[in-house]
Protein backbone atom coordinates (compact mmCIF):
# COMPACT_ATOMS: atom_id res chain seq x y z
CA UNK A 1 0.00 0.00 0.00
CA UNK A 2 1.03 3.60 -0.45
CA UNK A 3 1.69 5.50 2.76
CA UNK A 4 2.43 9.16 3.21
CA UNK A 5 4.00 10.05 6.54
CA UNK A 6 5.47 13.38 7.60
CA UNK A 7 8.81 12.42 9.13
CA UNK A 8 10.87 15.16 10.79
CA UNK A 9 8.93 17.78 8.86
CA UNK A 10 9.37 16.11 5.45
CA UNK A 11 6.58 14.32 3.63
CA UNK A 12 7.63 10.76 2.78
CA UNK A 13 5.53 8.82 0.29
CA UNK A 14 6.38 5.18 -0.31
CA UNK A 15 4.83 1.94 -1.43
CA UNK A 16 5.25 -0.62 1.35
CA UNK A 17 3.91 -4.04 2.27
CA UNK A 18 0.77 -3.81 4.41
CA UNK A 19 2.56 -5.54 7.29
CA UNK A 20 5.45 -3.04 7.43
CA UNK A 21 6.12 -1.82 10.95
CA UNK A 22 6.87 1.88 11.46
CA UNK A 23 10.35 1.11 12.80
CA UNK A 24 11.28 -0.71 9.59
CA UNK A 25 9.77 2.07 7.50
CA UNK A 26 12.04 4.53 9.32
CA UNK A 27 15.18 2.42 9.34
CA UNK A 28 14.99 0.57 6.04
CA UNK A 29 12.76 2.57 3.73
CA UNK A 30 14.04 5.98 4.85
CA UNK A 31 17.50 4.99 6.14
CA UNK A 32 16.90 6.77 9.45
CA UNK A 33 18.83 4.33 11.63
CA UNK A 34 18.90 6.52 14.72
CA UNK A 35 15.79 4.70 15.95
CA UNK A 36 17.02 1.40 17.38
CA UNK A 37 15.37 -1.98 17.76
CA UNK A 38 16.10 -3.62 21.10
CA UNK A 39 13.60 -6.21 22.24
CA UNK A 40 11.19 -6.10 19.29
CA UNK A 41 8.47 -7.09 21.81
CA UNK A 42 7.25 -3.64 22.96
CA UNK A 43 9.14 -3.82 26.25
CA UNK A 44 12.44 -1.92 26.00
CA UNK A 45 11.49 1.42 24.44
CA UNK A 46 14.62 1.65 22.26
CA UNK A 47 12.37 2.19 19.23
CA UNK A 48 10.43 5.08 20.79
CA UNK A 49 9.55 7.92 18.42
CA UNK A 50 7.05 10.76 18.77
CA UNK A 51 3.85 10.51 16.73
CA UNK A 52 1.53 13.51 16.72
CA UNK A 53 3.27 14.85 19.82
CA UNK A 54 3.16 11.60 21.83
CA UNK A 55 5.73 8.88 22.49
CA UNK A 56 5.02 5.51 20.84
CA UNK A 57 7.00 2.31 20.39
CA UNK A 58 7.55 2.15 16.64
CA UNK A 59 8.07 -1.64 16.68
CA UNK A 60 4.37 -1.93 17.56
CA UNK A 61 2.82 0.57 15.16
CA UNK A 62 2.14 -0.26 11.52
CA UNK A 63 3.37 2.18 8.89
CA UNK A 64 -0.27 2.05 7.75
CA UNK A 65 -1.37 3.33 11.15
CA UNK A 66 1.12 6.21 10.84
CA UNK A 67 -0.13 7.03 7.33
CA UNK A 68 -1.08 10.72 7.24
CA UNK A 69 0.44 11.37 10.66
CA UNK A 70 3.48 13.33 11.87
CA UNK A 71 6.46 11.39 13.17
CA UNK A 72 9.51 12.84 14.91
CA UNK A 73 12.66 10.74 15.32
CA UNK A 74 15.96 11.43 17.05
CA UNK A 75 17.30 12.76 13.72
CA UNK A 76 14.58 15.40 13.84
CA UNK A 77 15.81 16.66 17.21
CA UNK A 78 19.40 17.22 16.18
CA UNK A 79 22.24 15.36 14.49
CA UNK A 80 25.33 17.40 15.30
CA UNK A 81 26.93 18.97 18.35
CA UNK A 82 25.93 22.42 17.13
CA UNK A 83 22.21 21.82 16.78
CA UNK A 84 21.31 19.60 19.71
CA UNK A 85 17.89 19.70 21.30
CA UNK A 86 17.94 20.79 24.98
CA UNK A 87 17.14 17.18 26.00
CA UNK A 88 20.11 15.84 24.01
CA UNK A 89 22.34 18.53 25.51
CA UNK A 90 21.16 17.63 29.02
CA UNK A 91 21.93 13.94 28.39
CA UNK A 92 25.45 14.97 27.35
CA UNK A 93 26.01 17.33 30.26
CA UNK A 94 24.78 14.80 32.81
CA UNK A 95 26.59 11.77 31.42
CA UNK A 96 23.21 10.07 30.90
CA UNK A 97 24.51 7.47 28.44
CA UNK A 98 27.22 4.87 28.26
CA UNK A 99 26.84 2.49 25.31
CA UNK A 100 24.13 4.74 23.91
CA UNK A 101 21.87 2.00 22.59
CA UNK A 102 18.84 3.02 24.63
CA UNK A 103 19.54 6.72 24.20
CA UNK A 104 17.49 7.68 21.12
CA UNK A 105 14.38 6.02 22.55
CA UNK A 106 15.10 7.37 26.02
CA UNK A 107 15.47 10.92 24.68
CA UNK A 108 12.24 10.72 22.65
CA UNK A 109 10.30 9.29 25.61
CA UNK A 110 11.75 12.01 27.85
CA UNK A 111 10.81 14.82 25.43
CA UNK A 112 7.22 13.54 25.31
CA UNK A 113 7.08 13.24 29.08
CA UNK A 114 8.36 16.78 29.70
CA UNK A 115 6.18 18.13 26.90
CA UNK A 116 3.12 16.83 28.78
CA UNK A 117 4.37 17.84 32.20
CA UNK A 118 6.90 20.71 32.24
CA UNK A 119 7.00 20.84 36.05
CA UNK A 120 7.76 17.15 36.34
CA UNK A 121 9.07 15.73 39.63
CA UNK A 122 11.80 13.14 40.09
CA UNK A 123 9.25 10.45 40.99
CA UNK A 124 7.23 11.27 37.87
CA UNK A 125 10.33 10.99 35.69
CA UNK A 126 11.17 7.58 37.15
CA UNK A 127 7.61 6.33 36.63
CA UNK A 128 7.27 7.98 33.27
CA UNK A 129 10.36 6.26 31.87
CA UNK A 130 9.27 2.81 33.01
CA UNK A 131 8.80 1.74 29.40
CA UNK A 132 12.46 2.42 28.56
CA UNK A 133 15.18 0.04 29.66
CA UNK A 134 18.84 0.96 30.05
CA UNK A 135 21.35 -1.79 30.75
CA UNK A 136 24.28 0.53 31.45
CA UNK A 137 23.65 3.67 33.42
CA UNK A 138 21.55 2.59 36.39
CA UNK A 139 19.15 5.39 35.39
CA UNK A 140 20.29 7.99 37.94
CA UNK A 141 22.01 10.24 35.43
CA UNK A 142 19.15 9.84 32.97
CA UNK A 143 16.74 11.09 35.61
CA UNK A 144 19.11 13.97 36.41
CA UNK A 145 19.30 14.90 32.73
CA UNK A 146 15.53 14.86 32.25
CA UNK A 147 15.01 17.04 35.32
CA UNK A 148 17.70 19.45 34.12
CA UNK A 149 16.14 19.68 30.67
CA UNK A 150 12.61 20.10 32.06
CA UNK A 151 13.38 23.67 33.04
CA UNK A 152 15.06 24.59 29.75
CA UNK A 153 13.05 23.58 26.71
CA UNK A 154 13.42 19.81 27.13
CA UNK A 155 9.82 19.30 26.11
CA UNK A 156 9.90 21.45 22.97
CA UNK A 157 8.62 19.67 19.88
CA UNK B 1 10.01 -9.79 14.03
CA UNK B 2 7.54 -9.31 11.23
CA UNK B 3 3.91 -10.42 11.21
CA UNK B 4 2.66 -12.91 8.63
CA UNK B 5 1.32 -11.16 5.55
CA UNK B 6 -2.20 -9.74 5.72
CA UNK B 7 -4.41 -7.34 3.84
CA UNK B 8 -4.88 -4.04 5.62
CA UNK B 9 -8.35 -2.50 5.37
CA UNK B 10 -9.14 0.87 6.95
CA UNK B 11 -12.76 1.60 7.79
CA UNK B 12 -14.30 4.92 8.74
CA UNK B 13 -17.53 3.80 10.41
CA UNK B 14 -18.89 1.14 12.73
CA UNK B 15 -21.18 -0.08 9.94
CA UNK B 16 -18.23 -0.52 7.61
CA UNK B 17 -16.32 -2.40 10.32
CA UNK B 18 -19.25 -4.76 10.89
CA UNK B 19 -19.69 -5.23 7.15
CA UNK B 20 -15.99 -6.08 6.77
CA UNK B 21 -16.17 -8.54 9.68
CA UNK B 22 -19.22 -10.18 8.11
CA UNK B 23 -17.53 -10.36 4.72
CA UNK B 24 -14.21 -11.80 5.89
CA UNK B 25 -15.41 -13.99 8.76
CA UNK B 26 -12.89 -15.82 10.87
CA UNK B 27 -9.91 -14.68 8.80
CA UNK B 28 -10.35 -11.08 9.90
CA UNK B 29 -9.45 -9.21 13.08
CA UNK B 30 -10.22 -5.68 14.16
CA UNK B 31 -7.20 -3.49 14.88
CA UNK B 32 -7.67 -0.73 17.47
CA UNK B 33 -4.48 0.39 19.25
CA UNK B 34 -2.72 -2.80 18.20
CA UNK B 35 -0.97 -3.18 21.54
CA UNK B 36 -2.25 -6.67 22.20
CA UNK B 37 -2.78 -7.84 18.63
CA UNK B 38 0.44 -6.68 16.92
CA UNK B 39 2.74 -8.29 19.54
CA UNK B 40 0.82 -11.57 19.06
CA UNK B 41 1.09 -11.27 15.29
CA UNK B 42 4.81 -10.54 15.48
CA UNK B 43 5.27 -13.70 17.54
CA UNK B 44 3.10 -15.53 14.96
CA UNK B 45 0.69 -16.52 17.70
CA UNK B 46 -2.02 -14.79 15.65
CA UNK B 47 -2.08 -14.58 11.86
CA UNK B 48 -5.28 -12.98 10.59
CA UNK B 49 -5.30 -12.64 6.82
CA UNK B 50 -7.27 -9.38 6.98
CA UNK B 51 -6.73 -6.57 9.50
CA UNK B 52 -9.61 -4.12 9.76
CA UNK B 53 -8.25 -0.87 11.20
CA UNK B 54 -10.98 0.78 13.27
CA UNK B 55 -8.53 3.27 14.82
CA UNK B 56 -9.73 6.20 12.71
CA UNK B 57 -13.47 5.81 13.11
CA UNK B 58 -14.57 9.26 14.25
CA UNK B 59 -16.75 9.82 17.28
CA UNK B 60 -15.77 6.68 19.19
CA UNK B 61 -13.35 8.35 21.59
CA UNK B 62 -15.31 10.08 24.34
CA UNK B 63 -16.31 10.05 27.99
CA UNK B 64 -19.84 11.28 28.72
CA UNK B 65 -21.91 11.36 31.84
CA UNK B 66 -25.45 10.17 31.05
CA UNK B 67 -27.74 10.19 34.07
CA UNK B 68 -26.35 7.81 36.66
CA UNK B 69 -23.94 6.23 34.18
CA UNK B 70 -20.72 7.21 32.47
CA UNK B 71 -20.38 6.14 28.83
CA UNK B 72 -16.91 5.61 27.37
CA UNK B 73 -16.32 5.21 23.63
CA UNK B 74 -14.49 1.99 22.70
CA UNK B 75 -11.64 3.85 21.01
CA UNK B 76 -10.84 6.00 24.04
CA UNK B 77 -7.16 5.42 24.73
CA UNK B 78 -5.81 4.51 28.15
CA UNK B 79 -4.11 7.94 28.46
CA UNK B 80 -7.42 9.70 27.77
CA UNK B 81 -9.36 7.50 30.22
CA UNK B 82 -6.66 8.28 32.77
CA UNK B 83 -6.88 12.05 32.18
CA UNK B 84 -10.66 12.32 31.85
CA UNK B 85 -12.13 14.90 34.27
CA UNK B 86 -15.60 13.26 33.93
CA UNK B 87 -14.21 9.93 35.08
CA UNK B 88 -12.17 11.53 37.86
CA UNK B 89 -15.43 13.02 39.10
CA UNK B 90 -17.90 10.20 38.47
CA UNK B 91 -16.00 6.90 38.27
CA UNK B 92 -12.51 7.56 39.62
CA UNK B 93 -11.60 3.85 39.80
CA UNK B 94 -11.55 3.60 36.01
CA UNK B 95 -9.38 6.70 35.54
CA UNK B 96 -6.93 5.47 38.15
CA UNK B 97 -6.70 1.95 36.72
CA UNK B 98 -6.09 3.22 33.17
CA UNK B 99 -3.01 5.05 34.50
CA UNK B 100 -1.64 1.75 35.80
CA UNK B 101 -1.69 -0.01 32.41
CA UNK B 102 1.75 -0.65 30.89
CA UNK B 103 3.81 2.49 30.37
CA UNK B 104 3.18 5.91 28.77
CA UNK B 105 3.90 4.64 25.24
CA UNK B 106 1.42 1.77 25.67
CA UNK B 107 -1.18 4.14 27.10
CA UNK B 108 -0.75 6.47 24.10
CA UNK B 109 -1.89 3.65 21.76
CA UNK B 110 -3.99 1.09 23.65
CA UNK B 111 -7.76 1.57 23.86
CA UNK B 112 -10.29 0.58 26.50
CA UNK B 113 -12.33 -1.26 23.87
CA UNK B 114 -9.31 -3.27 22.74
CA UNK B 115 -8.40 -4.16 26.29
CA UNK B 116 -11.91 -5.35 27.12
CA UNK B 117 -12.49 -7.17 23.82
CA UNK B 118 -9.14 -8.94 24.22
CA UNK B 119 -10.36 -10.18 27.65
CA UNK B 120 -6.98 -11.09 29.07
CA UNK B 121 -7.48 -12.18 32.71
CA UNK B 122 -4.19 -10.38 33.54
CA UNK B 123 -5.48 -7.05 32.21
CA UNK B 124 -6.39 -4.20 34.50
CA UNK B 125 -9.36 -2.49 32.82
CA UNK B 126 -11.66 -5.53 32.40
CA UNK B 127 -11.47 -6.15 36.15
CA UNK B 128 -12.23 -2.49 36.87
CA UNK B 129 -15.34 -2.56 34.68
CA UNK B 130 -16.40 -5.80 36.35
CA UNK B 131 -15.99 -4.37 39.88
CA UNK B 132 -18.06 -1.38 38.76
CA UNK B 133 -20.86 -3.61 37.49
CA UNK B 134 -20.53 -2.02 34.05
CA UNK B 135 -21.94 -3.12 30.71
CA UNK B 136 -20.70 -3.38 27.15
CA UNK B 137 -22.55 -2.03 24.14
CA UNK B 138 -21.78 -4.13 21.06
CA UNK B 139 -22.85 -3.48 17.50
CA UNK B 140 -23.41 -6.22 14.93
CA UNK B 141 -25.23 -6.88 11.66
CA UNK B 142 -28.60 -6.78 13.43
CA UNK B 143 -27.95 -3.68 15.50
CA UNK B 144 -26.90 -3.00 19.06
CA UNK B 145 -27.15 -5.06 22.20
CA UNK B 146 -25.99 -4.52 25.75
CA UNK B 147 -24.10 -7.23 27.64
CA UNK B 148 -23.54 -6.92 31.41
CA UNK B 149 -19.87 -7.22 32.41
CA UNK B 150 -20.77 -10.25 34.53
CA UNK B 151 -21.80 -12.11 31.35
CA UNK B 152 -19.21 -10.67 28.97
CA UNK B 153 -16.06 -12.61 29.87
CA UNK B 154 -16.79 -16.23 28.96
CA UNK B 155 -13.36 -17.88 28.85
CA UNK B 156 -9.64 -17.32 28.38
CA UNK B 157 -9.48 -14.48 25.79
CA UNK B 158 -13.13 -15.22 24.98
CA UNK B 159 -16.16 -12.97 25.23
CA UNK B 160 -19.90 -13.10 24.62
CA UNK B 161 -19.45 -11.11 21.39
CA UNK B 162 -20.03 -12.96 18.14
CA UNK B 163 -17.32 -12.74 15.45
CA UNK B 164 -19.26 -10.13 13.43
CA UNK B 165 -19.81 -7.86 16.42
CA UNK B 166 -17.76 -4.86 17.50
CA UNK B 167 -17.57 -3.37 20.97
CA UNK B 168 -18.62 0.25 20.64
CA UNK B 169 -19.19 1.60 24.15
CA UNK B 170 -18.51 0.75 27.78
CA UNK B 171 -20.90 1.99 30.46
CA UNK B 172 -20.26 2.12 34.16
CA UNK B 173 -22.44 3.47 36.96
CA UNK B 174 -21.30 6.63 38.67
CA UNK B 175 -19.35 5.34 41.65
CA UNK B 176 -17.88 7.83 44.04
CA UNK B 177 -18.31 6.24 47.48
CA UNK B 178 -14.75 4.88 47.62
CA UNK B 179 -12.48 2.82 45.40
CA UNK B 180 -9.12 1.13 45.25
CA UNK B 181 -6.96 -0.80 42.82
CA UNK B 182 -4.15 -2.93 44.16
CA UNK B 183 -1.85 -4.14 41.39
CA UNK B 184 0.91 -6.41 42.61
CA UNK B 185 4.04 -6.26 40.45
CA UNK B 186 7.67 -7.01 41.12
CA UNK B 187 9.17 -4.90 38.35
CA UNK B 188 8.33 -1.61 36.66
CA UNK B 189 5.95 -1.89 33.67
CA UNK B 190 4.88 -5.46 34.55
CA UNK B 191 1.44 -6.94 34.22
CA UNK B 192 -0.31 -7.67 37.52
CA UNK B 193 0.82 -10.87 39.21
CA UNK B 194 -2.52 -10.49 40.97
CA UNK B 195 -4.75 -7.42 41.12
CA UNK B 196 -7.82 -6.46 43.11
CA UNK B 197 -10.30 -3.73 42.16
CA UNK B 198 -12.90 -2.35 44.56
CA UNK B 199 -15.66 0.14 43.75
CA UNK B 200 -18.39 1.37 46.11
CA UNK B 201 -21.64 2.74 44.71
CA UNK B 202 -25.36 2.67 45.47
CA UNK B 203 -24.72 1.13 48.88
CA UNK B 204 -22.98 -1.90 47.34
CA UNK B 205 -19.34 -2.86 47.02
CA UNK B 206 -18.02 -4.49 43.85
CA UNK B 207 -14.83 -6.52 44.14
CA UNK B 208 -12.98 -8.17 41.27
CA UNK B 209 -9.77 -10.09 40.76
CA UNK B 210 -7.04 -9.91 38.11
CA UNK B 211 -5.11 -13.03 37.10
CA UNK B 212 -6.94 -15.41 39.45
CA UNK B 213 -8.48 -17.61 36.74
CA UNK B 214 -9.11 -17.85 32.99
CA UNK B 215 -11.24 -14.68 33.00
CA UNK B 216 -11.38 -11.51 35.08
CA UNK B 217 -13.35 -12.67 38.14
CA UNK B 218 -15.91 -11.08 40.39
CA UNK B 219 -15.09 -11.94 44.03
CA UNK B 220 -18.69 -12.90 44.85
CA UNK B 221 -17.84 -14.46 48.21
CA UNK B 222 -16.21 -11.22 49.40
CA UNK B 223 -19.16 -9.17 48.18
CA UNK B 224 -21.72 -11.29 50.00
CA UNK B 225 -19.61 -11.42 53.18
CA UNK B 226 -19.53 -7.61 53.14
CA UNK B 227 -23.26 -7.43 52.44
CA UNK B 228 -23.94 -9.54 55.51
CA UNK B 229 -21.83 -7.27 57.69
CA UNK B 230 -18.37 -8.88 57.73
CA UNK B 231 -15.37 -6.66 58.43
CA UNK B 232 -12.91 -5.90 55.63
CA UNK B 233 -10.35 -8.25 57.18
CA UNK B 234 -12.84 -11.12 57.49
CA UNK B 235 -14.32 -10.62 54.03
CA UNK B 236 -10.83 -10.60 52.51
CA UNK B 237 -10.21 -14.10 53.87
CA UNK B 238 -12.60 -15.57 51.27
CA UNK B 239 -11.12 -13.62 48.34
CA UNK B 240 -9.78 -16.72 46.60
CA UNK B 241 -13.03 -18.69 46.87
CA UNK B 242 -14.14 -20.03 43.45
CA UNK B 243 -10.94 -18.76 41.79
CA UNK B 244 -8.63 -20.98 39.72
CA UNK B 245 -5.23 -19.30 39.66
CA UNK B 246 -2.52 -20.97 37.60
CA UNK B 247 1.17 -21.15 38.37
CA UNK B 248 3.80 -19.59 36.15
CA UNK B 249 7.34 -18.22 36.34
CA UNK B 250 6.11 -15.33 38.50
CA UNK B 251 4.00 -17.06 41.13
CA UNK B 252 2.58 -20.41 42.24
CA UNK B 253 -1.20 -20.86 42.56
CA UNK B 254 -0.82 -20.89 46.38
CA UNK B 255 1.08 -17.59 46.33
CA UNK B 256 -1.60 -16.06 44.09
CA UNK B 257 -4.32 -17.14 46.54
CA UNK B 258 -2.36 -15.57 49.38
CA UNK B 259 -1.87 -12.35 47.40
CA UNK B 260 -5.57 -12.17 46.56
CA UNK B 261 -6.47 -12.15 50.25
CA UNK B 262 -3.84 -9.61 51.27
CA UNK B 263 -4.58 -7.30 48.35
CA UNK B 264 -8.35 -7.56 48.92
CA UNK B 265 -7.91 -6.47 52.53
CA UNK B 266 -5.75 -3.54 51.47
CA UNK B 267 -8.19 -2.57 48.74
CA UNK B 268 -11.23 -2.71 51.00
CA UNK B 269 -9.46 -0.63 53.62
CA UNK B 270 -8.31 1.92 51.07
CA UNK B 271 -11.88 2.14 49.78
CA UNK B 272 -12.94 3.11 53.30
CA UNK B 273 -14.35 -0.20 54.57
C1 LIG C 1 4.49 -3.63 26.74
C2 LIG C 1 3.03 -3.75 27.04
C3 LIG C 1 2.61 -3.71 28.36
C4 LIG C 1 1.26 -3.83 28.67
N1 LIG C 1 0.89 -3.79 29.98
C5 LIG C 1 -0.42 -3.92 30.29
C6 LIG C 1 -0.83 -3.87 31.65
O1 LIG C 1 -0.04 -3.70 32.57
N2 LIG C 1 -2.16 -4.00 31.91
C7 LIG C 1 -3.08 -4.17 30.90
O2 LIG C 1 -4.25 -4.27 31.21
N3 LIG C 1 -2.72 -4.18 29.61
C8 LIG C 1 -1.41 -4.08 29.28
N4 LIG C 1 -1.04 -4.11 27.96
C9 LIG C 1 -2.07 -4.31 26.92
C10 LIG C 1 -2.65 -2.99 26.47
O3 LIG C 1 -3.46 -2.47 27.48
C11 LIG C 1 -3.45 -3.10 25.17
O4 LIG C 1 -3.52 -1.82 24.66
C12 LIG C 1 -4.86 -3.58 25.25
O5 LIG C 1 -4.90 -4.82 25.90
C13 LIG C 1 -5.48 -3.79 23.89
O6 LIG C 1 -5.99 -2.60 23.37
P1 LIG C 1 -5.68 -2.17 21.88
O7 LIG C 1 -6.53 -1.00 21.58
O8 LIG C 1 -4.25 -2.03 21.71
O9 LIG C 1 -6.29 -3.44 21.08
P2 LIG C 1 -5.76 -4.27 19.83
O10 LIG C 1 -4.44 -4.86 20.10
O11 LIG C 1 -5.90 -3.45 18.61
O12 LIG C 1 -6.87 -5.41 19.80
C14 LIG C 1 -6.88 -6.43 20.79
C15 LIG C 1 -7.96 -7.45 20.43
O13 LIG C 1 -9.26 -6.92 20.59
C16 LIG C 1 -9.96 -6.85 19.37
N5 LIG C 1 -10.63 -5.56 19.36
C17 LIG C 1 -10.05 -4.34 19.51
N6 LIG C 1 -10.98 -3.37 19.56
C18 LIG C 1 -12.18 -3.99 19.45
C19 LIG C 1 -13.53 -3.52 19.44
N7 LIG C 1 -13.83 -2.23 19.59
N8 LIG C 1 -14.51 -4.44 19.30
C20 LIG C 1 -14.24 -5.77 19.18
N9 LIG C 1 -12.98 -6.25 19.17
C21 LIG C 1 -11.96 -5.37 19.31
C22 LIG C 1 -8.93 -7.04 18.28
O14 LIG C 1 -9.47 -7.66 17.15
C23 LIG C 1 -7.90 -7.92 18.99
O15 LIG C 1 -8.30 -9.25 18.95
C24 LIG C 1 0.30 -3.99 27.62
C25 LIG C 1 0.71 -4.01 26.30
C26 LIG C 1 2.06 -3.90 26.00
C27 LIG C 1 2.47 -3.95 24.57
S1 LIG D 1 12.21 -2.54 20.17
FE1 LIG D 1 10.29 -1.61 20.40
S2 LIG D 1 10.03 -1.66 22.53
FE2 LIG D 1 11.90 -2.75 22.31
S1 LIG E 1 23.43 3.54 27.78
FE1 LIG E 1 23.68 1.44 27.30
S2 LIG E 1 21.63 0.74 27.38
FE2 LIG E 1 21.44 2.73 28.13
Coordinates of N, CA and C in Angstrom, one line a residue, chain A residues 19-24 28 37-43 58-62, chain B residues 1-4 6 38-45:
Chain A
X19 N 2.1 -5.1 5.9 CA 2.6 -5.5 7.3 C 3.8 -4.8 7.8
X20 N 4.2 -3.8 7.0 CA 5.4 -3.0 7.4 C 5.2 -2.3 8.8
X21 N 6.2 -2.5 9.7 CA 6.1 -1.8 11.0 C 6.8 -0.5 10.8
X22 N 6.3 0.5 11.6 CA 6.9 1.9 11.5 C 8.4 1.9 11.6
X23 N 8.9 1.1 12.6 CA 10.3 1.1 12.8 C 11.1 0.7 11.6
X24 N 10.6 -0.3 10.8 CA 11.3 -0.7 9.6 C 11.1 0.3 8.5
X28 N 14.6 1.2 7.3 CA 15.0 0.6 6.0 C 14.5 1.4 4.8
X37 N 16.2 -0.9 17.4 CA 15.4 -2.0 17.8 C 16.1 -2.7 18.9
X38 N 15.5 -2.9 20.0 CA 16.1 -3.6 21.1 C 15.4 -5.0 21.2
X39 N 14.3 -5.0 21.9 CA 13.6 -6.2 22.2 C 12.7 -6.7 21.1
X40 N 12.2 -5.8 20.3 CA 11.2 -6.1 19.3 C 9.9 -6.7 19.9
X41 N 9.7 -6.6 21.2 CA 8.5 -7.1 21.8 C 7.8 -6.0 22.7
X42 N 8.0 -4.8 22.3 CA 7.2 -3.6 23.0 C 7.6 -3.4 24.4
X43 N 8.8 -4.0 24.8 CA 9.1 -3.8 26.2 C 10.2 -2.8 26.5
X58 N 7.8 2.3 18.1 CA 7.6 2.1 16.6 C 7.6 0.7 16.2
X59 N 8.1 -0.2 17.1 CA 8.1 -1.6 16.7 C 6.7 -2.2 16.8
X60 N 5.7 -1.4 17.3 CA 4.4 -1.9 17.6 C 3.3 -1.0 17.0
X61 N 3.7 -0.3 15.9 CA 2.8 0.6 15.2 C 3.0 0.2 13.7
X62 N 2.0 0.0 12.9 CA 2.1 -0.3 11.5 C 2.4 1.1 10.8
Chain B
X1 N 11.1 -8.8 14.4 CA 10.0 -9.8 14.0 C 8.9 -9.1 13.2
X2 N 8.5 -9.9 12.2 CA 7.5 -9.3 11.2 C 6.3 -10.2 11.2
X3 N 5.1 -9.6 11.3 CA 3.9 -10.4 11.2 C 3.8 -11.2 9.9
X4 N 3.0 -12.2 9.9 CA 2.7 -12.9 8.6 C 1.9 -11.9 7.8
X6 N -0.7 -9.9 5.6 CA -2.2 -9.7 5.7 C -2.6 -8.6 4.8
X38 N -0.8 -6.7 17.7 CA 0.4 -6.7 16.9 C 1.5 -7.5 17.6
X39 N 1.7 -7.4 18.9 CA 2.7 -8.3 19.5 C 2.4 -9.8 19.3
X40 N 1.2 -10.2 19.3 CA 0.8 -11.6 19.1 C 1.1 -11.9 17.6
X41 N 0.8 -11.0 16.7 CA 1.1 -11.3 15.3 C 2.6 -11.3 15.0
X42 N 3.4 -10.5 15.7 CA 4.8 -10.5 15.5 C 5.4 -11.9 16.0
X43 N 4.8 -12.4 17.0 CA 5.3 -13.7 17.5 C 4.6 -14.9 16.8
X44 N 3.8 -14.5 15.8 CA 3.1 -15.5 15.0 C 2.2 -16.4 15.8
X45 N 1.7 -15.8 16.9 CA 0.7 -16.5 17.7 C -0.7 -16.2 17.2

